PDB file of C-alpha atoms in Angstrom:
ATOM      1  CA  UNK A   1      45.303  95.140 136.673  1.00 69.00           C
ATOM      2  CA  UNK A   2      49.014  93.994 137.534  1.00 83.00           C
ATOM      3  CA  UNK A   3      48.870  92.359 141.122  1.00 89.00           C
ATOM      4  CA  UNK A   4      52.776  91.936 140.961  1.00 93.00           C
ATOM      5  CA  UNK A   5      53.455  95.155 143.267  1.00 93.00           C
ATOM      6  CA  UNK A   6      50.721  94.250 145.621  1.00 94.00           C
ATOM      7  CA  UNK A   7      51.834  90.703 146.131  1.00 94.00           C
ATOM      8  CA  UNK A   8      55.663  91.737 146.288  1.00 95.00           C
ATOM      9  CA  UNK A   9      54.706  94.497 149.027  1.00 95.00           C
ATOM     10  CA  UNK A  10      53.027  91.731 151.219  1.00 94.00           C
ATOM     11  CA  UNK A  11      55.790  89.264 150.830  1.00 95.00           C
ATOM     12  CA  UNK A  12      58.012  92.187 151.940  1.00 96.00           C
ATOM     13  CA  UNK A  13      56.052  92.764 154.872  1.00 95.00           C
ATOM     14  CA  UNK A  14      55.513  89.333 155.724  1.00 96.00           C
ATOM     15  CA  UNK A  15      59.473  88.671 155.729  1.00 97.00           C
ATOM     16  CA  UNK A  16      60.115  91.643 157.478  1.00 96.00           C
ATOM     17  CA  UNK A  17      57.851  91.314 160.234  1.00 96.00           C
ATOM     18  CA  UNK A  18      58.625  87.541 160.912  1.00 97.00           C
ATOM     19  CA  UNK A  19      62.367  88.697 161.337  1.00 97.00           C
ATOM     20  CA  UNK A  20      61.420  91.547 163.355  1.00 97.00           C
ATOM     21  CA  UNK A  21      59.401  89.001 166.187  1.00 96.00           C
ATOM     22  CA  UNK A  22      62.689  86.952 166.116  1.00 96.00           C
ATOM     23  CA  UNK A  23      65.453  89.855 167.035  1.00 96.00           C
ATOM     24  CA  UNK A  24      62.695  92.444 168.505  1.00 95.00           C
ATOM     25  CA  UNK A  25      61.398  90.271 171.240  1.00 95.00           C
ATOM     26  CA  UNK A  26      65.391  89.750 172.699  1.00 94.00           C
ATOM     27  CA  UNK A  27      66.386  93.270 172.132  1.00 95.00           C
ATOM     28  CA  UNK A  28      63.208  94.273 173.859  1.00 95.00           C
ATOM     29  CA  UNK A  29      63.794  91.894 176.644  1.00 94.00           C
ATOM     30  CA  UNK A  30      66.885  93.284 177.113  1.00 94.00           C
ATOM     31  CA  UNK A  31      66.168  97.035 176.936  1.00 94.00           C
ATOM     32  CA  UNK A  32      63.394  96.429 179.621  1.00 92.00           C
ATOM     33  CA  UNK A  33      65.767  94.539 181.794  1.00 90.00           C
ATOM     34  CA  UNK A  34      69.060  96.133 181.690  1.00 90.00           C
ATOM     35  CA  UNK A  35      70.771  98.943 183.663  1.00 89.00           C
ATOM     36  CA  UNK A  36      73.782  99.420 181.446  1.00 90.00           C
ATOM     37  CA  UNK A  37      75.079 102.437 180.640  1.00 92.00           C
ATOM     38  CA  UNK A  38      74.802 102.161 176.860  1.00 94.00           C
ATOM     39  CA  UNK A  39      71.018 101.685 177.239  1.00 94.00           C
ATOM     40  CA  UNK A  40      70.327 105.413 176.203  1.00 93.00           C
ATOM     41  CA  UNK A  41      72.492 105.053 173.106  1.00 95.00           C
ATOM     42  CA  UNK A  42      71.021 101.917 171.874  1.00 94.00           C
ATOM     43  CA  UNK A  43      67.158 103.099 172.448  1.00 94.00           C
ATOM     44  CA  UNK A  44      68.291 106.240 170.757  1.00 95.00           C
ATOM     45  CA  UNK A  45      69.772 104.112 167.901  1.00 94.00           C
ATOM     46  CA  UNK A  46      66.544 101.860 167.829  1.00 94.00           C
ATOM     47  CA  UNK A  47      64.259 104.960 167.845  1.00 94.00           C
ATOM     48  CA  UNK A  48      66.323 106.722 165.061  1.00 93.00           C
ATOM     49  CA  UNK A  49      64.239 105.559 162.218  1.00 92.00           C
ATOM     50  CA  UNK A  50      61.082 107.392 163.748  1.00 91.00           C
ATOM     51  CA  UNK A  51      62.726 110.819 163.223  1.00 91.00           C
ATOM     52  CA  UNK A  52      65.039 110.591 160.136  1.00 90.00           C
ATOM     53  CA  UNK A  53      63.587 111.024 156.578  1.00 89.00           C
ATOM     54  CA  UNK A  54      63.481 107.569 154.750  1.00 89.00           C
ATOM     55  CA  UNK A  55      65.688 108.930 152.114  1.00 89.00           C
ATOM     56  CA  UNK A  56      68.693 109.341 154.741  1.00 91.00           C
ATOM     57  CA  UNK A  57      68.643 105.699 155.903  1.00 89.00           C
ATOM     58  CA  UNK A  58      67.863 104.629 152.479  1.00 89.00           C
ATOM     59  CA  UNK A  59      71.093 106.894 151.359  1.00 91.00           C
ATOM     60  CA  UNK A  60      73.144 105.112 153.826  1.00 91.00           C
ATOM     61  CA  UNK A  61      71.878 101.581 153.144  1.00 89.00           C
ATOM     62  CA  UNK A  62      72.912 102.479 149.405  1.00 89.00           C
ATOM     63  CA  UNK A  63      76.425 103.305 150.223  1.00 90.00           C
ATOM     64  CA  UNK A  64      76.972 100.321 152.897  1.00 90.00           C
ATOM     65  CA  UNK A  65      75.608  97.958 150.607  1.00 89.00           C
ATOM     66  CA  UNK A  66      77.114  99.284 147.417  1.00 87.00           C
ATOM     67  CA  UNK A  67      79.804  96.789 145.711  1.00 85.00           C
ATOM     68  CA  UNK A  68      81.845 100.006 145.182  1.00 86.00           C
ATOM     69  CA  UNK A  69      82.263 100.154 149.122  1.00 86.00           C
ATOM     70  CA  UNK A  70      84.440  97.982 151.183  1.00 86.00           C
ATOM     71  CA  UNK A  71      81.441  96.043 153.072  1.00 87.00           C
ATOM     72  CA  UNK A  72      79.360  95.854 149.819  1.00 86.00           C
ATOM     73  CA  UNK A  73      82.472  94.529 147.830  1.00 87.00           C
ATOM     74  CA  UNK A  74      83.318  91.827 150.685  1.00 89.00           C
ATOM     75  CA  UNK A  75      79.470  90.837 150.662  1.00 87.00           C
ATOM     76  CA  UNK A  76      79.820  90.288 146.567  1.00 84.00           C
ATOM     77  CA  UNK A  77      83.253  88.760 146.218  1.00 85.00           C
ATOM     78  CA  UNK A  78      83.191  86.445 149.479  1.00 87.00           C
ATOM     79  CA  UNK A  79      79.559  85.702 150.007  1.00 84.00           C
ATOM     80  CA  UNK A  80      78.186  86.163 146.390  1.00 83.00           C
ATOM     81  CA  UNK A  81      75.741  88.299 148.147  1.00 84.00           C
ATOM     82  CA  UNK A  82      74.165  91.553 146.277  1.00 86.00           C
ATOM     83  CA  UNK A  83      71.700  93.354 148.381  1.00 89.00           C
ATOM     84  CA  UNK A  84      71.609  96.640 146.245  1.00 89.00           C
ATOM     85  CA  UNK A  85      68.755  96.527 143.927  1.00 90.00           C
ATOM     86  CA  UNK A  86      67.689  92.947 145.383  1.00 91.00           C
ATOM     87  CA  UNK A  87      64.673  91.787 147.215  1.00 93.00           C
ATOM     88  CA  UNK A  88      67.141  90.868 149.941  1.00 92.00           C
ATOM     89  CA  UNK A  89      68.516  94.288 150.170  1.00 92.00           C
ATOM     90  CA  UNK A  90      64.943  95.496 150.566  1.00 93.00           C
ATOM     91  CA  UNK A  91      64.297  93.215 153.469  1.00 95.00           C
ATOM     92  CA  UNK A  92      67.182  94.170 155.478  1.00 93.00           C
ATOM     93  CA  UNK A  93      66.568  97.824 155.041  1.00 93.00           C
ATOM     94  CA  UNK A  94      62.936  97.568 155.818  1.00 94.00           C
ATOM     95  CA  UNK A  95      63.875  95.417 159.102  1.00 95.00           C
ATOM     96  CA  UNK A  96      66.099  98.124 160.314  1.00 94.00           C
ATOM     97  CA  UNK A  97      63.496 100.869 159.198  1.00 94.00           C
ATOM     98  CA  UNK A  98      60.465  98.993 161.001  1.00 94.00           C
ATOM     99  CA  UNK A  99      62.752  98.270 164.137  1.00 95.00           C
ATOM    100  CA  UNK A 100      61.231 100.609 166.709  1.00 95.00           C
ATOM    101  CA  UNK A 101      57.706  99.882 165.454  1.00 95.00           C
ATOM    102  CA  UNK A 102      58.376  95.979 166.796  1.00 95.00           C
ATOM    103  CA  UNK A 103      60.568  97.101 169.945  1.00 96.00           C
ATOM    104  CA  UNK A 104      58.628 100.016 171.532  1.00 95.00           C
ATOM    105  CA  UNK A 105      55.583  98.236 172.240  1.00 93.00           C
ATOM    106  CA  UNK A 106      57.169  94.803 173.429  1.00 95.00           C
ATOM    107  CA  UNK A 107      59.605  96.733 175.468  1.00 94.00           C
ATOM    108  CA  UNK A 108      56.863  98.840 177.023  1.00 93.00           C
ATOM    109  CA  UNK A 109      54.636  95.846 177.809  1.00 92.00           C
ATOM    110  CA  UNK A 110      57.621  94.014 179.339  1.00 92.00           C
ATOM    111  CA  UNK A 111      58.473  96.999 181.249  1.00 91.00           C
ATOM    112  CA  UNK A 112      54.981  96.952 182.727  1.00 90.00           C
ATOM    113  CA  UNK A 113      54.887  93.300 184.133  1.00 88.00           C
ATOM    114  CA  UNK A 114      54.786  93.087 187.657  1.00 85.00           C
ATOM    115  CA  UNK A 115      58.132  91.942 189.093  1.00 84.00           C
ATOM    116  CA  UNK A 116      56.475  89.645 191.456  1.00 86.00           C
ATOM    117  CA  UNK A 117      55.102  87.615 188.510  1.00 86.00           C
ATOM    118  CA  UNK A 118      58.742  87.195 187.194  1.00 84.00           C
ATOM    119  CA  UNK A 119      60.203  86.346 190.428  1.00 84.00           C
ATOM    120  CA  UNK A 120      57.849  83.720 191.328  1.00 87.00           C
ATOM    121  CA  UNK A 121      58.867  82.006 187.663  1.00 85.00           C
ATOM    122  CA  UNK A 122      62.309  82.248 188.846  1.00 84.00           C
ATOM    123  CA  UNK A 123      61.496  80.604 191.843  1.00 83.00           C
ATOM    124  CA  UNK A 124      59.863  77.859 190.439  1.00 85.00           C
ATOM    125  CA  UNK A 125      63.248  76.956 188.756  1.00 83.00           C
ATOM    126  CA  UNK A 126      62.408  78.546 185.360  1.00 83.00           C
ATOM    127  CA  UNK A 127      65.258  80.052 183.257  1.00 83.00           C
ATOM    128  CA  UNK A 128      65.279  83.472 181.996  1.00 83.00           C
ATOM    129  CA  UNK A 129      64.149  82.332 178.488  1.00 84.00           C
ATOM    130  CA  UNK A 130      61.401  80.041 179.902  1.00 86.00           C
ATOM    131  CA  UNK A 131      60.024  83.041 181.949  1.00 88.00           C
ATOM    132  CA  UNK A 132      59.884  85.083 178.703  1.00 88.00           C
ATOM    133  CA  UNK A 133      58.534  82.725 176.513  1.00 86.00           C
ATOM    134  CA  UNK A 134      55.921  81.188 178.989  1.00 87.00           C
ATOM    135  CA  UNK A 135      55.119  83.871 181.459  1.00 88.00           C
ATOM    136  CA  UNK A 136      55.939  87.389 180.078  1.00 90.00           C
ATOM    137  CA  UNK A 137      55.065  87.098 176.356  1.00 91.00           C
ATOM    138  CA  UNK A 138      51.669  85.472 177.220  1.00 90.00           C
ATOM    139  CA  UNK A 139      51.169  88.558 179.611  1.00 90.00           C
ATOM    140  CA  UNK A 140      51.735  91.149 176.819  1.00 91.00           C
ATOM    141  CA  UNK A 141      49.943  89.579 174.042  1.00 89.00           C
ATOM    142  CA  UNK A 142      48.076  93.102 173.244  1.00 88.00           C
ATOM    143  CA  UNK A 143      51.475  94.355 173.114  1.00 91.00           C
ATOM    144  CA  UNK A 144      53.010  91.917 171.027  1.00 92.00           C
ATOM    145  CA  UNK A 145      50.066  92.206 168.696  1.00 90.00           C
ATOM    146  CA  UNK A 146      50.423  95.889 168.316  1.00 89.00           C
ATOM    147  CA  UNK A 147      54.209  95.431 167.278  1.00 92.00           C
ATOM    148  CA  UNK A 148      53.659  92.723 164.787  1.00 93.00           C
ATOM    149  CA  UNK A 149      50.620  94.944 163.186  1.00 90.00           C
ATOM    150  CA  UNK A 150      52.426  98.043 163.319  1.00 90.00           C
ATOM    151  CA  UNK A 151      55.664  96.346 161.712  1.00 93.00           C
ATOM    152  CA  UNK A 152      53.426  95.040 158.897  1.00 93.00           C
ATOM    153  CA  UNK A 153      51.619  98.101 158.319  1.00 90.00           C
ATOM    154  CA  UNK A 154      54.663 100.414 158.458  1.00 91.00           C
ATOM    155  CA  UNK A 155      56.378  98.093 156.124  1.00 93.00           C
ATOM    156  CA  UNK A 156      53.363  98.231 153.583  1.00 92.00           C
ATOM    157  CA  UNK A 157      53.463 101.849 153.396  1.00 88.00           C
ATOM    158  CA  UNK A 158      57.296 102.386 152.983  1.00 90.00           C
ATOM    159  CA  UNK A 159      58.529 104.403 150.067  1.00 90.00           C
ATOM    160  CA  UNK A 160      61.793 106.335 150.382  1.00 88.00           C
ATOM    161  CA  UNK A 161      63.886 103.616 152.063  1.00 91.00           C
ATOM    162  CA  UNK A 162      62.750 100.938 149.265  1.00 90.00           C
ATOM    163  CA  UNK A 163      63.222 103.127 146.519  1.00 89.00           C
ATOM    164  CA  UNK A 164      67.102 104.156 147.238  1.00 90.00           C
ATOM    165  CA  UNK A 165      67.962 100.598 148.073  1.00 90.00           C
ATOM    166  CA  UNK A 166      65.761  98.621 145.405  1.00 89.00           C
ATOM    167  CA  UNK A 167      64.909 100.987 142.905  1.00 87.00           C
ATOM    168  CA  UNK A 168      62.431 100.055 140.588  1.00 89.00           C
ATOM    169  CA  UNK A 169      62.558  97.090 139.095  1.00 89.00           C
ATOM    170  CA  UNK A 170      59.339  95.019 138.034  1.00 90.00           C
ATOM    171  CA  UNK A 171      58.899  91.729 139.538  1.00 89.00           C
ATOM    172  CA  UNK A 172      62.089  92.207 141.966  1.00 91.00           C
ATOM    173  CA  UNK A 173      61.713  95.687 144.166  1.00 92.00           C
ATOM    174  CA  UNK A 174      58.943  97.312 142.675  1.00 93.00           C
ATOM    175  CA  UNK A 175      56.442  97.380 145.478  1.00 94.00           C
ATOM    176  CA  UNK A 176      52.844  99.028 145.534  1.00 93.00           C
ATOM    177  CA  UNK A 177      54.149 102.427 146.907  1.00 92.00           C
ATOM    178  CA  UNK A 178      56.582 102.697 143.934  1.00 94.00           C
ATOM    179  CA  UNK A 179      53.950 101.748 141.494  1.00 93.00           C
ATOM    180  CA  UNK A 180      51.562 104.288 142.335  1.00 94.00           C
ATOM    181  CA  UNK A 181      54.227 106.538 142.053  1.00 93.00           C
ATOM    182  CA  UNK A 182      55.055 105.647 138.722  1.00 93.00           C
ATOM    183  CA  UNK A 183      51.381 105.416 137.753  1.00 93.00           C
ATOM    184  CA  UNK A 184      50.861 108.944 138.762  1.00 94.00           C
ATOM    185  CA  UNK A 185      53.763 110.311 136.898  1.00 92.00           C
ATOM    186  CA  UNK A 186      52.310 108.214 133.850  1.00 92.00           C
ATOM    187  CA  UNK A 187      48.981 109.929 134.499  1.00 93.00           C
ATOM    188  CA  UNK A 188      47.399 106.829 134.712  1.00 94.00           C
ATOM    189  CA  UNK A 189      45.215 107.593 137.909  1.00 94.00           C
ATOM    190  CA  UNK A 190      42.765 104.679 137.829  1.00 94.00           C
ATOM    191  CA  UNK A 191      45.785 102.351 138.160  1.00 93.00           C
ATOM    192  CA  UNK A 192      47.222 104.481 140.882  1.00 94.00           C
ATOM    193  CA  UNK A 193      43.851 104.563 142.761  1.00 95.00           C
ATOM    194  CA  UNK A 194      43.557 100.781 142.562  1.00 94.00           C
ATOM    195  CA  UNK A 195      47.079 100.408 144.387  1.00 94.00           C
ATOM    196  CA  UNK A 196      46.196 103.182 146.905  1.00 94.00           C
ATOM    197  CA  UNK A 197      42.546 101.898 147.751  1.00 94.00           C
ATOM    198  CA  UNK A 198      43.905  98.321 148.572  1.00 93.00           C
ATOM    199  CA  UNK A 199      46.687  99.310 150.572  1.00 92.00           C
ATOM    200  CA  UNK A 200      44.401 101.604 152.130  1.00 93.00           C
ATOM    201  CA  UNK A 201      41.552  99.042 152.716  1.00 92.00           C
ATOM    202  CA  UNK A 202      43.942  96.391 153.948  1.00 88.00           C
ATOM    203  CA  UNK A 203      46.038  98.394 156.370  1.00 88.00           C
ATOM    204  CA  UNK A 204      42.754 100.226 157.702  1.00 90.00           C
ATOM    205  CA  UNK A 205      41.362  96.447 158.597  1.00 87.00           C
ATOM    206  CA  UNK A 206      44.525  95.483 159.839  1.00 83.00           C
ATOM    207  CA  UNK A 207      44.631  98.661 162.440  1.00 83.00           C
ATOM    208  CA  UNK A 208      40.881  98.490 163.079  1.00 85.00           C
ATOM    209  CA  UNK A 209      41.375  94.729 164.290  1.00 79.00           C
ATOM    210  CA  UNK A 210      44.126  95.702 166.700  1.00 77.00           C
ATOM    211  CA  UNK A 211      42.171  98.363 168.289  1.00 79.00           C
ATOM    212  CA  UNK A 212      39.268  96.318 169.070  1.00 79.00           C
ATOM    213  CA  UNK A 213      41.273  93.447 170.130  1.00 71.00           C
ATOM    214  CA  UNK A 214      43.519  95.578 172.448  1.00 68.00           C
ATOM    215  CA  UNK A 215      40.380  97.656 173.422  1.00 65.00           C
ATOM    216  CA  UNK A 216      38.185  94.466 174.283  1.00 54.00           C
ATOM    217  CA  UNK A 217      35.776  96.081 172.344  1.00 44.00           C
ATOM    218  CA  UNK A 218      34.874  93.284 169.728  1.00 42.00           C
ATOM    219  CA  UNK A 219      32.123  91.800 171.661  1.00 45.00           C
ATOM    220  CA  UNK A 220      30.479  95.201 171.871  1.00 43.00           C
ATOM    221  CA  UNK A 221      30.823  96.178 168.256  1.00 39.00           C
ATOM    222  CA  UNK A 222      27.739  94.558 166.643  1.00 42.00           C
ATOM    223  CA  UNK A 223      25.380  95.727 169.512  1.00 45.00           C
TER     224      UNK A 223
END
């Protein structure tokens, strides 16, 4: 059995999740604290992947990054960066597509922190970033874990976006979800079942772990 699509899938999910942690925490922090008039607009943009069909996002990614368009041509000629039908393109598309799954839990967790805790940190001379890293984030570990796991699991299950921007190139952009589709079309149900079962088992275990940790049920699980 070919493990390459599965390994590529988890590589994509890992890269996407790490990038989302780096950019998602600052965005969630800003959204949870700002009173700017543009906040509803930004929250709407962040949430769009939740309601838009994946193929719509994939289509626009394909148009923007295509060498036939201005931005894609600039990337190609000046930076020698080709994002269409490449793993790098998959990562960028996956980051945008999974953005709400990282930002929403963290934003909710930060919004729920008592203001007195934050103000006490400021009184002690801590900066905003020190307060975020050393006081606020430790307070919202369940929310942070939820964002990480949901982003990882959501990326594992992507199909429409990765198919549109990455195509179906073995070893490069052919992730497990696309491999399943190919095997079904070829009537190779054993291979399709293998990929499907591995994805099902891993995502089930990941989500179960989150519920056990967040619900503080782990210590009672084996009773």
